[in-house]
Amino acid sequence: MKKLIAVLCAAVLMTSLLAACTGSSSSTADTTSSSSEAATTETDSAAQESGETAEADTAKLDSIVSTIEAVNAVPNARALDDFSLENEIGLTMDNILGFKGDVTNDQADCALVLAVQAKSGCADAVKAELEAYKESASSNLYAEFADKVAKAQDARIVVNGDFVVIVIAAIKGPDYADIDAAIDSARAGSG
């Protein structure tokens, strides 16, 4: 319990520091598509100011997530939004062009499927933040959560160009061999 509180306090502190340093705020959206569109709009405005054209490939994000969730269904799924990415997972929204994903809303499970399209040159930063999330999710000390900890320890984080994917298997879901095959299939389909 103390470790969980410490991790939460650290996440709040990091979020406060990032908000203070960047001087920007993110809006919470009700759905993943709304939050992806909002993130795309903000990114497009910034890109237009700098002369770049950057737009999230929502079709590719949808395809990646649906391919993986066909194998690793997320029980009692809750769509991830900007708030979830920043405050639960610890991602820096300034590194993200678009995203799509679901996390279980069932405390007895740990399933997660998230595809992120990082801004150009930011994929390694997104991967590092997802590795930190994986480490915090798999360092639970309580024996009653041993199955969740084991699934989180084996989580997959894959980078393909500017796309970064994290998958945590559902407790009653497939083994990671099936998930690896789905990730490979999604990567092949996403070019």
Coordinates of N, CA and C in Angstrom, one line a residue:
M1 N 0.8 -1.2 0.0 CA 0.0 0.0 0.0 C 0.9 1.2 0.0
K2 N 1.9 1.2 0.8 CA 2.8 2.4 0.9 C 3.5 2.6 -0.5
K3 N 3.8 1.5 -1.2 CA 4.5 1.7 -2.5 C 3.5 2.2 -3.5
L4 N 2.3 1.8 -3.5 CA 1.3 2.3 -4.4 C 1.1 3.8 -4.1
I5 N 1.0 4.2 -2.9 CA 0.8 5.6 -2.6 C 2.0 6.4 -3.1
A6 N 3.2 5.9 -2.9 CA 4.4 6.6 -3.3 C 4.4 6.7 -4.8
V7 N 4.0 5.7 -5.5 CA 4.0 5.7 -7.0 C 3.0 6.8 -7.5
L8 N 1.8 6.8 -6.8 CA 0.8 7.8 -7.2 C 1.2 9.2 -6.9
C9 N 1.9 9.4 -5.8 CA 2.4 10.7 -5.4 C 3.5 11.2 -6.5
A10 N 4.3 10.2 -6.9 CA 5.4 10.5 -7.8 C 4.7 10.9 -9.2
A11 N 3.7 10.2 -9.6 CA 3.0 10.4 -10.8 C 2.4 11.8 -10.8
V12 N 1.7 12.2 -9.7 CA 1.1 13.5 -9.6 C 2.2 14.6 -9.6
L13 N 3.3 14.4 -8.9 CA 4.4 15.3 -9.0 C 5.0 15.5 -10.4
M14 N 5.2 14.4 -11.1 CA 5.7 14.5 -12.4 C 4.8 15.2 -13.4
T15 N 3.5 14.9 -13.2 CA 2.5 15.6 -14.0 C 2.5 17.1 -13.8
S16 N 2.6 17.5 -12.5 CA 2.6 18.9 -12.1 C 3.9 19.5 -12.7
L17 N 5.0 18.8 -12.6 CA 6.2 19.4 -13.2 C 6.1 19.6 -14.7
L18 N 5.6 18.5 -15.3 CA 5.5 18.6 -16.8 C 4.5 19.7 -17.2
A19 N 3.4 19.9 -16.5 CA 2.5 21.0 -16.8 C 3.1 22.3 -16.6
A20 N 3.9 22.4 -15.5 CA 4.6 23.7 -15.2 C 5.6 24.0 -16.3
C21 N 6.4 23.0 -16.7 CA 7.4 23.2 -17.7 C 6.9 23.5 -19.1
T22 N 5.9 22.8 -19.5 CA 5.3 23.0 -20.8 C 4.3 24.2 -20.9
G23 N 3.7 24.5 -19.8 CA 2.7 25.6 -19.8 C 1.5 25.2 -20.6
S24 N 1.3 23.9 -20.8 CA 0.1 23.5 -21.6 C -0.8 22.6 -20.7
S25 N -2.0 22.5 -21.1 CA -2.9 21.6 -20.4 C -3.6 20.8 -21.4
S26 N -4.0 19.6 -20.9 CA -4.8 18.7 -21.8 C -6.2 18.6 -21.4
S27 N -7.1 18.4 -22.3 CA -8.5 18.3 -22.0 C -8.8 16.9 -21.9
T28 N -9.8 16.6 -21.0 CA -10.2 15.2 -20.8 C -11.4 15.0 -21.8
A29 N -11.3 13.9 -22.6 CA -12.4 13.6 -23.5 C -13.2 12.4 -23.0
D30 N -14.4 12.3 -23.5 CA -15.2 11.2 -23.0 C -15.0 9.9 -23.8
T31 N -14.5 10.0 -25.0 CA -14.2 8.8 -25.8 C -12.8 8.9 -26.4
T32 N -12.3 7.7 -26.7 CA -11.0 7.7 -27.4 C -11.0 8.5 -28.7
S33 N -12.0 8.3 -29.5 CA -12.0 9.0 -30.8 C -12.0 10.5 -30.5
S34 N -12.8 11.0 -29.6 CA -12.8 12.4 -29.3 C -11.4 12.9 -28.8
S35 N -10.8 12.1 -28.0 CA -9.5 12.6 -27.4 C -8.5 12.5 -28.5
S36 N -8.5 11.5 -29.4 CA -7.6 11.4 -30.5 C -7.8 12.6 -31.5
E37 N -9.1 12.9 -31.7 CA -9.3 14.1 -32.6 C -8.8 15.3 -32.0
A38 N -9.0 15.5 -30.7 CA -8.6 16.7 -30.0 C -7.0 16.8 -30.1
A39 N -6.4 15.7 -29.8 CA -4.9 15.6 -29.9 C -4.4 16.0 -31.3
T40 N -5.1 15.4 -32.3 CA -4.8 15.7 -33.7 C -5.0 17.2 -34.0
T41 N -6.1 17.8 -33.5 CA -6.3 19.2 -33.8 C -5.2 20.1 -33.2
E42 N -4.9 19.8 -31.9 CA -3.8 20.5 -31.3 C -2.5 20.4 -32.0
T43 N -2.2 19.2 -32.4 CA -1.0 18.9 -33.2 C -1.0 19.6 -34.5
D44 N -2.1 19.5 -35.2 CA -2.2 20.2 -36.5 C -2.0 21.7 -36.4
S45 N -2.5 22.3 -35.4 CA -2.3 23.7 -35.2 C -0.8 24.0 -35.0
A46 N -0.2 23.3 -34.1 CA 1.2 23.5 -33.9 C 2.0 23.2 -35.1
A47 N 1.7 22.2 -35.9 CA 2.4 21.8 -37.1 C 2.2 22.9 -38.2
Q48 N 1.0 23.5 -38.3 CA 0.8 24.5 -39.2 C 1.7 25.7 -38.9
E49 N 1.8 26.0 -37.6 CA 2.6 27.2 -37.2 C 4.1 27.0 -37.6
S50 N 4.6 25.7 -37.5 CA 5.9 25.5 -37.8 C 6.2 25.1 -39.3
G51 N 5.1 25.0 -40.1 CA 5.2 24.7 -41.5 C 5.1 23.2 -41.8
E52 N 4.9 22.4 -40.8 CA 4.8 20.9 -41.0 C 3.4 20.5 -41.1
T53 N 3.2 19.3 -41.7 CA 1.8 18.8 -41.7 C 1.9 17.4 -41.0
A54 N 1.3 17.3 -39.9 CA 1.3 16.1 -39.2 C -0.1 15.7 -38.8
E55 N -0.5 14.5 -39.0 CA -1.9 14.1 -38.7 C -1.9 12.7 -38.2
A56 N -2.6 12.4 -37.2 CA -2.7 11.0 -36.7 C -3.4 10.1 -37.7
D57 N -2.9 8.9 -37.8 CA -3.4 7.9 -38.7 C -4.4 7.1 -37.9
T58 N -5.6 7.6 -37.7 CA -6.6 6.9 -36.9 C -7.0 5.6 -37.4
A59 N -7.0 5.4 -38.7 CA -7.4 4.1 -39.3 C -6.4 3.1 -39.0
K60 N -5.1 3.4 -39.0 CA -4.0 2.5 -38.6 C -4.1 2.2 -37.1
L61 N -4.3 3.2 -36.3 CA -4.5 2.9 -34.8 C -5.6 2.0 -34.6
D62 N -6.8 2.3 -35.2 CA -8.0 1.4 -35.0 C -7.6 -0.1 -35.5
S63 N -6.9 -0.2 -36.6 CA -6.6 -1.5 -37.1 C -5.7 -2.3 -36.2
I64 N -4.7 -1.6 -35.6 CA -3.7 -2.3 -34.7 C -4.5 -2.8 -33.5
V65 N -5.3 -1.9 -32.9 CA -6.0 -2.2 -31.6 C -7.0 -3.4 -31.9
S66 N -7.8 -3.3 -33.0 CA -8.8 -4.3 -33.3 C -8.1 -5.7 -33.6
T67 N -7.0 -5.7 -34.2 CA -6.3 -6.9 -34.5 C -5.8 -7.6 -33.2
I68 N -5.3 -6.8 -32.3 CA -4.8 -7.4 -31.1 C -5.9 -7.8 -30.2
E69 N -7.0 -6.9 -30.1 CA -8.1 -7.3 -29.2 C -8.9 -8.4 -29.8
A70 N -8.8 -8.8 -31.0 CA -9.4 -10.0 -31.5 C -8.9 -11.2 -30.8
V71 N -7.6 -11.2 -30.4 CA -7.0 -12.3 -29.7 C -7.0 -12.1 -28.2
N72 N -6.7 -10.8 -27.7 CA -6.7 -10.5 -26.3 C -7.8 -9.5 -26.0
A73 N -9.0 -10.1 -25.9 CA -10.2 -9.2 -25.5 C -10.0 -8.6 -24.2
V74 N -10.3 -7.3 -24.1 CA -10.2 -6.6 -22.8 C -11.6 -6.7 -22.1
P75 N -11.6 -7.5 -21.0 CA -12.9 -7.6 -20.3 C -13.3 -6.3 -19.6
N76 N -14.6 -6.0 -19.7 CA -15.2 -4.8 -19.1 C -14.3 -3.6 -19.5
A77 N -14.1 -3.4 -20.8 CA -13.2 -2.4 -21.4 C -13.7 -1.0 -21.1
R78 N -12.6 -0.2 -20.9 CA -12.8 1.3 -20.7 C -11.9 1.9 -21.7
A79 N -12.4 2.8 -22.6 CA -11.6 3.4 -23.6 C -10.6 4.4 -22.9
L80 N -9.4 4.4 -23.3 CA -8.4 5.3 -22.8 C -8.5 6.7 -23.4
D81 N -8.4 7.7 -22.5 CA -8.5 9.1 -23.0 C -7.2 9.8 -22.6
D82 N -7.1 11.1 -22.9 CA -6.0 11.9 -22.5 C -5.6 11.8 -21.0
F83 N -6.6 11.9 -20.2 CA -6.4 11.9 -18.7 C -5.8 10.6 -18.3
S84 N -6.3 9.5 -18.9 CA -5.8 8.2 -18.5 C -4.4 8.0 -18.9
L85 N -4.0 8.5 -20.2 CA -2.7 8.3 -20.6 C -1.7 9.1 -19.8
E86 N -2.1 10.3 -19.4 CA -1.2 11.2 -18.6 C -1.1 10.7 -17.2
N87 N -2.3 10.5 -16.5 CA -2.3 10.3 -15.1 C -2.2 8.9 -14.6
E88 N -2.7 7.9 -15.4 CA -2.7 6.5 -15.1 C -1.4 5.8 -15.6
I89 N -1.1 6.1 -16.9 CA 0.0 5.5 -17.5 C 1.3 6.3 -17.5
G90 N 1.2 7.6 -17.4 CA 2.4 8.4 -17.2 C 3.0 8.9 -18.5
L91 N 2.2 9.0 -19.6 CA 2.7 9.4 -20.9 C 2.7 10.9 -21.0
T92 N 3.7 11.5 -21.7 CA 3.7 12.9 -22.0 C 3.0 13.2 -23.3
M93 N 1.9 13.9 -23.2 CA 1.0 14.1 -24.3 C 1.7 14.9 -25.4
D94 N 2.7 15.7 -25.1 CA 3.4 16.5 -26.1 C 4.2 15.6 -27.1
N95 N 4.4 14.3 -26.7 CA 5.1 13.3 -27.5 C 4.1 12.6 -28.5
I96 N 2.8 12.7 -28.3 CA 1.9 11.9 -28.9 C 1.1 12.6 -30.0
L97 N 1.0 12.0 -31.2 CA 0.2 12.5 -32.3 C -1.2 12.0 -32.2
G98 N -1.4 10.7 -31.9 CA -2.7 10.1 -31.7 C -2.6 8.8 -31.0
F99 N -3.7 8.3 -30.5 CA -3.7 7.0 -29.8 C -5.1 6.3 -29.9
K100 N -5.1 5.1 -29.5 CA -6.3 4.3 -29.4 C -6.0 3.2 -28.5
G101 N -6.9 2.9 -27.6 CA -6.7 1.7 -26.7 C -7.8 1.6 -25.6
D102 N -7.7 0.4 -25.0 CA -8.7 0.0 -24.0 C -7.9 -0.6 -22.8
V103 N -8.5 -0.4 -21.6 CA -8.0 -1.0 -20.4 C -9.1 -1.6 -19.7
T104 N -8.9 -2.7 -18.9 CA -10.0 -3.3 -18.2 C -10.5 -2.4 -17.1
N105 N -11.7 -2.4 -16.8 CA -12.3 -1.7 -15.7 C -12.6 -2.7 -14.6
D106 N -12.0 -3.8 -14.7 CA -12.3 -4.9 -13.7 C -11.0 -5.0 -12.8
Q107 N -11.2 -4.8 -11.5 CA -10.0 -4.8 -10.6 C -9.4 -6.1 -10.5
A108 N -10.1 -7.2 -10.9 CA -9.5 -8.5 -10.8 C -8.7 -8.9 -12.0
D109 N -8.6 -8.0 -13.0 CA -7.9 -8.2 -14.2 C -6.9 -7.1 -14.5
C110 N -6.1 -7.2 -15.5 CA -5.1 -6.3 -15.8 C -4.9 -6.0 -17.3
A111 N -5.9 -6.5 -18.1 CA -5.8 -6.4 -19.6 C -5.6 -4.9 -20.1
L112 N -4.8 -4.7 -21.0 CA -4.5 -3.4 -21.6 C -4.1 -3.6 -23.1
V113 N -4.6 -2.8 -24.0 CA -4.2 -2.8 -25.4 C -4.1 -1.3 -25.7
L114 N -3.0 -0.8 -26.1 CA -2.8 0.6 -26.4 C -1.8 0.8 -27.6
A115 N -2.3 1.5 -28.6 CA -1.4 1.8 -29.7 C -1.3 3.3 -29.7
V116 N 0.0 3.8 -29.8 CA 0.3 5.2 -29.8 C 1.0 5.6 -31.1
Q117 N 0.6 6.6 -31.7 CA 1.4 7.2 -32.8 C 2.1 8.4 -32.2
A118 N 3.4 8.2 -32.1 CA 4.3 9.3 -31.5 C 4.6 10.3 -32.6
K119 N 4.8 11.5 -32.1 CA 5.3 12.5 -33.0 C 6.6 12.1 -33.6
S120 N 7.0 12.6 -34.7 CA 8.3 12.3 -35.3 C 9.4 12.4 -34.3
G121 N 10.2 11.4 -34.1 CA 11.4 11.4 -33.3 C 11.1 11.2 -31.8
C122 N 9.8 10.9 -31.4 CA 9.4 10.8 -30.0 C 9.1 9.3 -29.6
A123 N 9.2 8.4 -30.6 CA 8.8 7.0 -30.3 C 9.6 6.4 -29.1
D124 N 10.9 6.7 -29.1 CA 11.8 6.2 -28.0 C 11.4 6.7 -26.6
A125 N 10.9 8.0 -26.6 CA 10.5 8.6 -25.3 C 9.2 8.0 -24.9
V126 N 8.3 7.7 -25.8 CA 7.0 7.0 -25.5 C 7.3 5.6 -25.0
K127 N 8.2 4.9 -25.6 CA 8.6 3.6 -25.2 C 9.1 3.6 -23.8
A128 N 10.0 4.5 -23.5 CA 10.6 4.6 -22.2 C 9.6 4.9 -21.1
E129 N 8.6 5.7 -21.4 CA 7.5 5.9 -20.4 C 6.6 4.7 -20.3
L130 N 6.4 4.0 -21.3 CA 5.6 2.7 -21.2 C 6.4 1.7 -20.4
E131 N 7.7 1.6 -20.6 CA 8.6 0.7 -19.8 C 8.4 1.0 -18.3
A132 N 8.4 2.3 -18.0 CA 8.3 2.7 -16.6 C 6.9 2.3 -16.1
Y133 N 5.9 2.5 -16.9 CA 4.5 2.0 -16.5 C 4.5 0.5 -16.3
K134 N 5.1 -0.2 -17.2 CA 5.2 -1.7 -17.0 C 5.9 -2.1 -15.7
E135 N 7.0 -1.4 -15.4 CA 7.7 -1.7 -14.2 C 6.9 -1.4 -13.0
S136 N 6.2 -0.3 -13.0 CA 5.3 0.1 -11.8 C 4.2 -0.9 -11.7
A137 N 3.6 -1.3 -12.8 CA 2.5 -2.2 -12.8 C 2.9 -3.7 -12.4
S138 N 4.1 -4.0 -12.6 CA 4.6 -5.4 -12.2 C 5.4 -5.4 -10.9
S139 N 5.4 -4.4 -10.2 CA 6.1 -4.4 -8.9 C 5.2 -4.4 -7.7
N140 N 4.0 -4.9 -7.8 CA 3.1 -5.0 -6.7 C 3.5 -6.1 -5.8
L141 N 3.5 -5.8 -4.5 CA 4.0 -6.7 -3.5 C 2.9 -7.7 -2.9
Y142 N 1.7 -7.5 -3.2 CA 0.6 -8.3 -2.6 C 0.4 -9.6 -3.3
A143 N 0.4 -10.7 -2.5 CA 0.3 -12.1 -3.0 C -1.0 -12.3 -3.8
E144 N -2.1 -11.6 -3.3 CA -3.4 -11.9 -4.0 C -3.4 -11.3 -5.4
F145 N -2.4 -10.5 -5.8 CA -2.3 -10.0 -7.1 C -1.2 -10.6 -8.0
A146 N -0.8 -11.7 -7.5 CA 0.4 -12.4 -8.2 C 0.1 -12.7 -9.7
D147 N -1.1 -13.1 -10.0 CA -1.4 -13.4 -11.4 C -1.4 -12.1 -12.3
K148 N -1.9 -11.0 -11.7 CA -1.8 -9.7 -12.4 C -0.4 -9.2 -12.6
V149 N 0.4 -9.4 -11.5 CA 1.8 -9.0 -11.6 C 2.6 -9.8 -12.7
A150 N 2.3 -11.1 -12.7 CA 3.0 -12.0 -13.7 C 2.6 -11.5 -15.1
K151 N 1.3 -11.2 -15.4 CA 0.9 -10.8 -16.7 C 1.6 -9.4 -17.1
A152 N 1.6 -8.5 -16.1 CA 2.2 -7.2 -16.3 C 3.7 -7.3 -16.6
Q153 N 4.4 -8.2 -15.9 CA 5.8 -8.4 -16.1 C 6.1 -8.9 -17.5
D154 N 5.2 -9.7 -18.1 CA 5.4 -10.2 -19.4 C 4.8 -9.3 -20.5
A155 N 4.3 -8.1 -20.1 CA 3.7 -7.2 -21.1 C 4.6 -7.0 -22.3
R156 N 4.0 -6.8 -23.4 CA 4.8 -6.5 -24.7 C 4.7 -5.0 -25.0
I157 N 5.9 -4.5 -25.3 CA 6.0 -3.1 -25.8 C 6.8 -3.2 -27.1
V158 N 6.2 -2.8 -28.2 CA 6.8 -2.9 -29.5 C 6.8 -1.6 -30.2
V159 N 7.9 -1.2 -30.8 CA 8.0 0.0 -31.6 C 8.1 -0.4 -33.1
N160 N 7.3 0.3 -33.9 CA 7.4 0.1 -35.4 C 7.3 1.5 -36.0
G161 N 8.4 2.1 -36.3 CA 8.4 3.5 -36.8 C 8.0 4.4 -35.7
D162 N 6.9 5.2 -36.0 CA 6.4 6.1 -35.0 C 5.3 5.5 -34.1
F163 N 5.0 4.3 -34.4 CA 3.9 3.6 -33.6 C 4.5 2.8 -32.5
V164 N 3.9 2.9 -31.3 CA 4.4 2.2 -30.1 C 3.1 1.5 -29.6
V165 N 3.3 0.2 -29.3 CA 2.2 -0.6 -28.8 C 2.5 -1.3 -27.5
I166 N 1.6 -1.3 -26.5 CA 1.8 -2.0 -25.3 C 0.6 -2.9 -25.1
V167 N 0.8 -4.2 -24.8 CA -0.2 -5.1 -24.5 C 0.0 -5.9 -23.3
I168 N -1.0 -5.9 -22.4 CA -0.9 -6.7 -21.2 C -2.1 -7.7 -21.3
A169 N -1.7 -9.0 -21.2 CA -2.7 -10.1 -21.4 C -3.8 -10.0 -20.3
A170 N -5.0 -10.4 -20.7 CA -6.1 -10.6 -19.7 C -5.8 -11.8 -18.9
I171 N -6.3 -11.8 -17.6 CA -6.0 -12.9 -16.7 C -6.5 -14.2 -17.3
K172 N -7.7 -14.2 -17.9 CA -8.2 -15.4 -18.5 C -8.1 -15.4 -20.0
G173 N -7.1 -14.6 -20.5 CA -6.9 -14.5 -21.9 C -5.9 -15.5 -22.4
P174 N -5.4 -15.2 -23.6 CA -4.4 -16.1 -24.3 C -3.0 -16.0 -23.6
D175 N -2.2 -16.9 -24.0 CA -0.8 -16.7 -23.6 C -0.1 -15.7 -24.5
Y176 N 1.1 -15.3 -24.2 CA 1.7 -14.3 -25.0 C 2.2 -14.7 -26.4
A177 N 2.2 -16.0 -26.6 CA 2.6 -16.4 -28.0 C 1.5 -16.0 -29.0
D178 N 0.2 -16.1 -28.6 CA -0.9 -15.7 -29.4 C -0.9 -14.2 -29.6
I179 N -0.6 -13.5 -28.5 CA -0.5 -12.0 -28.5 C 0.6 -11.6 -29.4
D180 N 1.8 -12.2 -29.3 CA 2.9 -11.9 -30.2 C 2.5 -12.0 -31.6
A181 N 1.8 -13.1 -32.0 CA 1.4 -13.3 -33.3 C 0.4 -12.2 -33.8
A182 N -0.5 -11.8 -32.9 CA -1.4 -10.7 -33.3 C -0.7 -9.4 -33.4
I183 N 0.3 -9.1 -32.6 CA 1.1 -7.9 -32.7 C 1.9 -7.9 -34.1
D184 N 2.5 -9.1 -34.4 CA 3.2 -9.2 -35.7 C 2.2 -8.9 -36.9
S185 N 1.0 -9.5 -36.8 CA 0.0 -9.3 -37.8 C -0.4 -7.8 -37.9
A186 N -0.6 -7.2 -36.8 CA -1.0 -5.8 -36.8 C 0.2 -4.9 -37.4
R187 N 1.4 -5.3 -37.0 CA 2.6 -4.5 -37.6 C 2.6 -4.7 -39.1
A188 N 2.4 -5.9 -39.6 CA 2.5 -6.2 -41.0 C 1.4 -5.4 -41.7
G189 N 0.2 -5.4 -41.1 CA -0.9 -4.6 -41.7 C -0.8 -3.1 -41.6
S190 N 0.1 -2.6 -40.7 CA 0.2 -1.2 -40.5 C 1.4 -0.7 -41.4
G191 N 2.1 -1.5 -42.1 CA 3.1 -1.1 -43.0 C 4.3 -0.7 -42.3

